[in-house]
Amino acid sequence: MTQGSTLRGTAPSAEFDALIIGAGFSGLYQLFCLRDRLGLTARVLEAGDGVGGTWYWNRYPGARCDSESHSYCYTFSKELLEEWEWSERYPEQPEIMRYLNHVTDRFDLRRDIRFGTRVTTARFDEAANRWTVETEAGERYSATYLITAVGCLSSTNIPKIQGLDDFKGEWYHTGLWPHDGVDFTGKRVGQIGTGSTGIQAVPVIAETAKHLTVFQRTANYSIPAHNAPLKPEFKRYVKENHPAIRALMHSTANGHPFAIEDRSAHDLTPEQREAVYEAAWAKGGLQFRASFRDLLVDKAANDTAADFLKRKIREIVKDPQTAAKLSDIDHPFATKRPPIDSNYFDTYNRPNVSLVDVRAAPIERVTPTGIVTRDGATYDLDVIVFATGFDAMTGPLLSIDIAGRDGRSLKDVWSAGPRTYLGLQVAGFPNLFTVTGPGSPSVLCNMPVAIEQHVEWITDCIAHLRAGGVKRIEASADAADRWVDEVNAAANATLLPLANHSWYLGANVPGKPRVFMPYAGGMARYRGICNDVAAKGYEGFVLSR
Ligand code: NA7
C-alpha cells in the first residue's frame, strides 16, 4: 500500500463547510442545495473557465444529448421548469450550455465557483476531521465535506499510438474540442471511433471535409434520432405536465420519460414484432429498446432486435462491402451504450466517405502524413479526430490523488476495480461523497435524474448529520462489500456483460481492471434502496460524534 503524498503547498487554506469538485449538472445543483437549502459555506472548484462540466469540453461537431430535451434538465424548481423552453427534441451542446449558464445566473451560483482551478490532491486529516484539497496552482482549501461532482465521462481516452507526436497535421479528441471549432473544409480527415460520439460527428464532418475516412474497431447499432424542432403542442404539453413527467422519469429503470413495454418479444409473431420494430424505428431514439421488457435479459429476444437493426443498416448503405462491415456487430443490442444518430449510416453513401475496419487490420502507427494499418495500407490525412471515448467513471476520480483515513490512497483501494457503498461513499474515506460514483446507476440512467437523486440524498444526509451533531459518516467495509456483490449480481442478471469490450467494464482502457461499474438494477429500484438506507438511520454507514 502506498501512502498518499503530502500536500505541496504551505499557503493557509481557505475554509468552508463543503467543497465541491466540478461545475457541471451535479456540482451546480449540489452548491445550490448546500448553500441555499442548508445554509452552509460551500465552494465549487472547476478546472474549466465556465460551467457545464462534460458539456463544457465536448464541443465536437454534432455534439448533442441522447436524452430528450424535456427530460434532460433539472426538475427541482417549478419556476425553472416553467421559464425554460427547449427548441429541439434532442438538445445540442450550445443549447445545453445556455441552459446551464441560465441556471447558474438564475440561482446566483457563479460567485461561489472558482474557475480555472484543477484539483490535484485531496487529503483527509483525521484529527481535524477535515478534507484539504490542493489545486494545480498550489492553492489550498479545506472543508468538513468533500463532494466529487466530476462526471462519469470526463477523462479522455487517447490511445497511445506510436508516431502521433510526429504527425504534421492537426489532431483533436472530441472531449477536448477547441472552443473556436475546427474547419474541415478541403481537408482529408481520419476519425477513429464509432461510439455515440463518433456516430454523431461523422455526418457533420462529412459535410465539409474533402474526404472522411472512418476507422471502425467495433461495429455499432444506431437508431435514428429523428431530431427536429419541438412543436408548439409538445412544448405546451411539457409545460402543463411537469409533475407527471417527473413522476414517470422517477418510476422507470433508466430515468427516461417512457416506460418499458410490459410484453416479451416472444409474445408476438415475427410479423407483429417486425411491425413493433418498424414503428419504434420510425419514432426513433432510445425508446427503441423499450419495445419489449426482455431485450436486455434474454438473448433470443435481443436477437430479434439485433437482426432488425442489422438489416436496416444493410438496406441503407448501398455499397455491400461497407454495409457488411457496418452490420458485422459482435455484441447484443444495447449491451454497449446504444447510439442514436442523424443520418449516420446514410453518410457512407457519400462519395467522400470511406470506412476502414481496424478490427481486421489494427492501426499500426501514425506517420507524419497519416495513418498506417497492420496490413500495410496507408491513409494520408490532414486532421485526425479521436472519438475514442473516456476512461469512464473511475478515471475522473483517480486523476485526483485522493487519500482517506491513515493516508490510504483511493488508487490503492481501487486497484482491482472500484468498491463503493451505493456509489455514494468509499469505506475509509469519511465525509467524502461521490455524485454518480461507480456502483450507482449513473451512466445507465438519464443523467440529470441520477444526479438530482444523488445530490438530494447527500444534502439530506448532511442535514441529518448536522442536526444530530454527527461529525463523521463513513461507509462500513461490510456494507461496501455487500453492495459490490449486489452491483455484480445486477449486471449478471442482464446481457450487459456480454459486451466484453465495453467501457461499462473498463475494457476500453488498456490495463484497467475489468469490473462492471454502473449499477444495472434500475434507477427506480436504486432510489428505493437509498431511501430505505436513510430511513433506517443510514444503515451500512458508521456515524460518529
Ligand atoms: P465510446 O463509446 O467509448 O466509443 C469510443 C470509440 O472509439 C469506440 O468505437 C472504440 O472502439 C473506439 N476506439 C477506442 N480506442 C480505439 C483504438 N485504440 N483504436 C480504434 N478504435 C478505438 O466513447 P464515446 O465518446 O463515443 O461515447 C461515450 C459516451 O458519451 C456515450 O456512451 C454516451 O453516454 C455519451 P471499441 O468499441 O472500444 O472497439
XYZ file of C-alpha atoms in Angstrom, residues 10-417:
408
model
C 2.315 25.824 2.566
C -0.268 28.518 2.000
C -3.048 28.620 4.593
C -6.207 27.050 3.299
C -9.485 28.810 2.626
C -12.041 27.119 4.888
C -15.563 26.047 4.014
C -18.196 23.650 5.278
C -18.191 21.880 1.923
C -16.022 21.700 -1.160
C -17.472 20.510 -4.437
C -15.244 19.473 -7.322
C -16.798 20.233 -10.717
C -19.367 22.726 -12.036
C -21.455 20.527 -14.312
C -25.047 19.430 -13.694
C -24.013 17.798 -10.388
C -21.794 20.476 -8.914
C -24.193 23.323 -9.687
C -27.135 21.626 -8.007
C -25.006 20.457 -5.079
C -23.879 24.039 -4.490
C -27.456 25.268 -4.587
C -28.615 22.602 -2.121
C -25.827 23.042 0.404
C -25.684 26.827 0.262
C -29.295 27.829 -0.260
C -31.118 24.952 1.432
C -28.782 24.105 4.306
C -27.069 27.463 4.700
C -23.556 26.010 4.534
C -20.499 27.771 3.214
C -19.558 25.954 0.045
C -17.139 26.450 -2.827
C -17.059 24.751 -6.205
C -13.631 24.204 -7.750
C -13.803 23.821 -11.527
C -10.969 23.146 -13.962
C -12.736 24.804 -16.916
C -13.247 28.523 -17.389
C -17.004 28.154 -17.348
C -19.805 25.945 -16.071
C -21.067 22.897 -17.973
C -18.727 20.054 -16.999
C -18.841 17.383 -19.700
C -20.708 19.795 -21.986
C -18.090 22.482 -21.485
C -15.427 20.229 -23.009
C -17.423 18.188 -25.562
C -17.850 20.738 -28.370
C -17.219 18.378 -31.273
C -19.258 18.648 -34.493
C -22.733 17.233 -33.971
C -22.484 17.130 -30.145
C -25.994 16.587 -28.927
C -27.645 14.855 -25.989
C -29.257 11.430 -26.472
C -31.897 12.113 -23.824
C -34.926 14.051 -24.983
C -34.634 17.702 -24.040
C -37.725 17.858 -21.830
C -36.159 15.137 -19.670
C -32.592 16.454 -19.785
C -32.939 19.165 -17.189
C -33.352 19.820 -13.511
C -36.767 19.242 -12.018
C -36.183 20.699 -8.547
C -37.513 24.162 -9.365
C -41.046 24.696 -10.647
C -40.142 28.220 -11.771
C -37.112 26.992 -13.711
C -39.227 24.336 -15.424
C -41.832 26.917 -16.340
C -39.492 29.550 -17.709
C -37.095 27.383 -19.754
C -38.084 26.193 -23.205
C -36.035 23.744 -25.271
C -36.022 24.251 -29.021
C -35.380 20.711 -30.317
C -36.231 17.117 -29.473
C -32.577 16.466 -28.567
C -30.656 19.456 -27.248
C -27.448 20.447 -28.974
C -24.332 21.209 -26.930
C -24.624 25.035 -27.261
C -28.229 24.946 -26.052
C -27.292 22.815 -23.028
C -24.546 25.327 -22.251
C -27.084 28.177 -22.477
C -29.340 26.247 -20.109
C -26.623 25.586 -17.533
C -25.440 29.197 -17.679
C -29.026 30.313 -17.205
C -29.348 28.067 -14.133
C -26.038 29.375 -12.787
C -27.133 33.002 -13.056
C -30.722 32.445 -12.023
C -29.639 30.904 -8.728
C -26.664 33.245 -8.338
C -24.223 30.340 -8.212
C -21.288 31.895 -10.070
C -19.974 33.823 -7.063
C -19.199 30.560 -5.245
C -17.449 28.827 -8.144
C -13.732 29.166 -8.683
C -12.981 28.552 -12.366
C -9.665 27.594 -13.949
C -8.922 25.599 -10.803
C -7.937 21.977 -11.241
C -7.861 19.922 -8.035
C -4.785 17.726 -7.872
C -4.844 16.251 -4.344
C -7.315 15.706 -1.535
C -6.312 14.581 1.942
C -8.416 13.636 4.944
C -6.980 14.940 8.207
C -8.327 12.607 10.853
C -7.504 14.770 13.874
C -9.109 17.860 12.404
C -11.861 15.811 10.725
C -11.407 17.863 7.590
C -10.548 17.431 3.956
C -7.818 19.592 2.490
C -7.527 19.880 -1.243
C -4.768 21.392 -3.268
C -5.020 22.770 -6.782
C -2.639 22.727 -9.714
C -1.759 26.350 -8.908
C -0.863 25.368 -5.315
C -3.926 26.903 -3.670
C -5.355 25.097 -0.648
C -8.912 24.733 0.511
C -10.319 22.812 3.442
C -13.796 21.626 4.373
C -15.699 19.171 6.530
C -17.362 17.584 3.498
C -15.816 16.888 0.134
C -18.156 16.142 -2.742
C -16.858 14.989 -6.091
C -19.092 16.119 -8.943
C -16.521 15.244 -11.573
C -18.761 13.462 -14.090
C -18.529 9.926 -15.413
C -17.141 10.678 -18.872
C -14.643 13.468 -18.344
C -11.217 11.786 -18.520
C -10.403 11.446 -22.202
C -9.073 8.159 -23.558
C -6.430 8.956 -26.158
C -4.903 5.690 -27.356
C -1.138 5.577 -27.237
C -0.497 5.143 -30.936
C 3.115 5.165 -31.979
C 4.153 8.202 -34.013
C 1.337 10.580 -33.007
C 3.845 13.197 -31.792
C 5.375 13.331 -35.271
C 2.078 13.867 -37.080
C 2.387 17.087 -39.118
C -1.360 17.692 -39.352
C -3.797 18.623 -36.592
C -5.333 16.146 -34.180
C -8.092 16.500 -31.617
C -10.004 14.415 -29.092
C -13.750 15.048 -29.244
C -13.867 15.528 -25.469
C -11.278 18.329 -25.534
C -12.511 20.146 -28.606
C -11.158 23.639 -29.443
C -13.618 26.332 -28.382
C -13.382 28.143 -31.707
C -14.091 24.962 -33.690
C -12.170 23.174 -36.415
C -12.510 23.984 -40.108
C -12.505 20.753 -42.130
C -13.087 22.455 -45.475
C -10.992 20.825 -48.181
C -9.207 18.584 -45.669
C -8.593 14.862 -45.570
C -9.918 13.792 -42.197
C -9.450 10.495 -40.364
C -11.818 9.727 -37.495
C -11.030 6.930 -35.057
C -14.018 5.596 -33.128
C -17.661 4.813 -33.802
C -19.280 5.107 -30.373
C -22.087 7.588 -29.603
C -19.717 10.494 -30.207
C -18.210 9.223 -33.448
C -21.659 8.414 -34.809
C -22.780 11.994 -34.133
C -19.631 13.535 -35.617
C -19.371 11.567 -38.898
C -22.340 13.136 -40.761
C -21.336 16.670 -39.765
C -17.628 16.327 -40.588
C -18.501 14.684 -43.916
C -20.419 17.795 -44.986
C -17.281 19.936 -45.285
C -14.297 17.572 -45.379
C -12.680 16.793 -48.709
C -12.611 13.178 -47.609
C -13.507 11.455 -44.342
C -12.006 8.063 -43.508
C -13.683 6.390 -40.530
C -11.578 3.853 -38.630
C -14.020 1.388 -37.048
C -12.896 -1.166 -34.456
C -16.293 -2.348 -33.263
C -19.347 -2.034 -35.477
C -22.250 -0.450 -33.632
C -26.020 -0.360 -33.666
C -27.637 3.014 -34.028
C -31.235 4.180 -34.023
C -32.327 7.302 -35.914
C -32.849 10.247 -33.578
C -35.343 11.984 -35.877
C -34.294 15.195 -34.251
C -36.463 18.184 -35.113
C -37.656 21.470 -33.662
C -40.244 20.879 -30.957
C -43.801 21.618 -31.996
C -45.821 24.202 -30.012
C -48.279 21.454 -28.903
C -45.460 19.421 -27.412
C -43.977 22.441 -25.654
C -47.413 23.131 -24.195
C -47.812 19.505 -23.106
C -44.434 19.698 -21.307
C -45.298 22.991 -19.592
C -48.636 21.654 -18.390
C -47.400 18.252 -17.240
C -44.158 18.731 -15.322
C -45.213 16.778 -12.237
C -46.468 13.815 -14.282
C -43.350 13.744 -16.480
C -41.127 13.862 -13.394
C -43.123 11.081 -11.723
C -42.769 8.958 -14.862
C -38.993 9.516 -15.013
C -38.764 8.523 -11.350
C -40.689 5.315 -11.984
C -38.594 3.938 -14.872
C -35.430 1.874 -14.837
C -33.445 4.340 -16.957
C -34.877 7.632 -15.753
C -36.314 8.401 -19.170
C -39.884 9.630 -19.626
C -41.074 6.404 -21.194
C -41.850 3.046 -19.650
C -40.614 -0.276 -20.954
C -43.465 -2.154 -22.644
C -44.694 -4.970 -20.420
C -44.522 -7.710 -23.052
C -41.976 -10.235 -24.201
C -40.549 -10.258 -27.706
C -41.667 -13.905 -27.742
C -45.323 -12.961 -27.194
C -45.686 -11.762 -30.780
C -45.490 -13.418 -34.162
C -42.486 -12.439 -36.312
C -44.764 -10.207 -38.398
C -46.200 -8.462 -35.328
C -42.705 -7.986 -33.896
C -41.496 -6.525 -37.172
C -44.348 -4.017 -37.049
C -43.369 -3.053 -33.490
C -39.744 -2.517 -34.502
C -40.727 -0.557 -37.623
C -42.868 1.740 -35.510
C -40.065 2.173 -32.962
C -37.574 2.876 -35.762
C -39.946 5.466 -37.239
C -40.335 7.074 -33.821
C -36.586 6.973 -33.197
C -34.428 7.451 -30.133
C -33.509 5.380 -27.093
C -37.124 4.322 -26.715
C -36.452 1.587 -29.270
C -35.001 -0.609 -26.531
C -38.199 -0.214 -24.508
C -40.142 -2.114 -27.185
C -40.069 -5.319 -25.119
C -39.299 -5.973 -21.468
C -36.854 -8.810 -22.196
C -34.478 -7.218 -24.706
C -31.752 -6.810 -22.118
C -32.239 -10.073 -20.246
C -32.999 -12.710 -22.878
C -30.517 -13.293 -25.697
C -33.108 -14.782 -28.070
C -35.375 -11.769 -27.533
C -32.421 -9.460 -28.072
C -31.515 -11.280 -31.304
C -34.843 -10.247 -32.803
C -33.990 -6.561 -32.292
C -30.371 -7.044 -33.343
C -31.417 -8.776 -36.579
C -33.854 -5.989 -37.399
C -31.241 -3.277 -36.812
C -28.536 -5.050 -38.828
C -30.984 -5.451 -41.679
C -31.719 -1.718 -41.567
C -28.003 -0.964 -41.942
C -27.771 -3.217 -44.992
C -30.833 -1.556 -46.508
C -29.494 1.974 -46.016
C -25.839 1.513 -47.004
C -25.546 0.943 -50.747
C -22.027 -0.448 -51.035
C -22.347 -4.112 -49.951
C -18.816 -4.319 -48.522
C -19.263 -1.206 -46.398
C -22.705 -2.399 -45.324
C -21.234 -5.758 -44.327
C -18.548 -4.116 -42.160
C -21.029 -1.766 -40.519
C -23.510 -4.525 -39.736
C -20.983 -7.098 -38.528
C -21.836 -6.334 -34.902
C -20.423 -8.705 -32.304
C -22.477 -7.840 -29.212
C -26.173 -7.933 -28.363
C -28.181 -4.749 -28.948
C -27.865 -2.138 -26.157
C -25.195 -4.037 -24.231
C -22.896 -1.185 -25.183
C -24.371 2.303 -24.894
C -26.760 2.388 -27.891
C -26.111 5.484 -30.005
C -28.811 7.460 -31.752
C -27.969 9.348 -34.904
C -28.837 11.825 -37.613
C -28.062 10.202 -40.993
C -25.061 8.205 -39.745
C -25.387 5.137 -41.955
C -26.617 7.165 -44.934
C -23.419 9.237 -44.767
C -21.473 6.189 -46.019
C -23.304 6.617 -49.342
C -21.449 9.900 -49.910
C -18.542 9.683 -52.341
C -16.234 11.495 -49.877
C -16.641 8.978 -47.007
C -14.961 5.605 -46.585
C -14.784 3.004 -43.840
C -11.705 1.109 -42.652
C -12.095 -1.996 -40.494
C -9.401 -1.729 -37.838
C -10.578 -4.889 -36.096
C -9.307 -6.800 -39.183
C -6.177 -4.653 -39.546
C -5.469 -2.516 -36.449
C -3.854 0.881 -36.623
C -0.115 0.258 -36.502
C 1.215 3.786 -36.295
C 0.707 7.406 -37.136
C 3.236 8.800 -39.607
C 3.966 12.499 -40.244
C 1.382 12.363 -43.038
C -1.301 9.938 -41.896
C -2.161 6.502 -40.534
C -0.720 3.082 -41.411
C -2.644 -0.087 -40.597
C -1.186 -3.512 -39.944
C -1.974 -4.748 -43.445
C 0.379 -2.062 -44.781
C -2.351 0.250 -46.096
C -1.615 3.969 -45.710
C -4.143 6.776 -45.316
C -2.943 10.330 -45.995
C -4.596 12.752 -43.602
C -4.608 16.453 -42.691
C -6.632 16.010 -39.496
C -7.125 13.087 -37.094
C -10.199 13.102 -34.866
C -10.061 10.833 -31.828
C -13.646 9.895 -30.990
C -12.129 7.257 -28.727
C -14.148 7.817 -25.588
C -13.213 8.105 -21.954
C -11.588 6.437 -19.003
C -15.124 6.211 -17.696
C -16.392 6.558 -14.139
C -13.201 5.857 -12.195
C -10.905 7.930 -14.463
C -12.068 11.358 -13.282
C -11.815 10.327 -9.604
C -8.442 8.626 -9.895
C -6.983 11.569 -11.779
C -7.106 13.324 -8.398
C -4.682 11.982 -5.790
C -7.199 11.255 -3.027
C -6.121 9.850 0.352
C -8.511 8.954 3.149
C -8.012 7.649 6.690
C -4.438 6.545 7.536
C -3.252 8.132 4.281
C -4.702 5.276 2.223
C -4.909 6.287 -1.409
C -8.020 5.714 -3.481
C -5.836 4.316 -6.264
C -4.707 1.505 -3.951
C -8.133 0.840 -2.518
C -9.487 0.541 -6.086
C -6.505 -1.259 -7.598
C -8.711 -4.248 -8.501
C -11.651 -2.047 -9.528
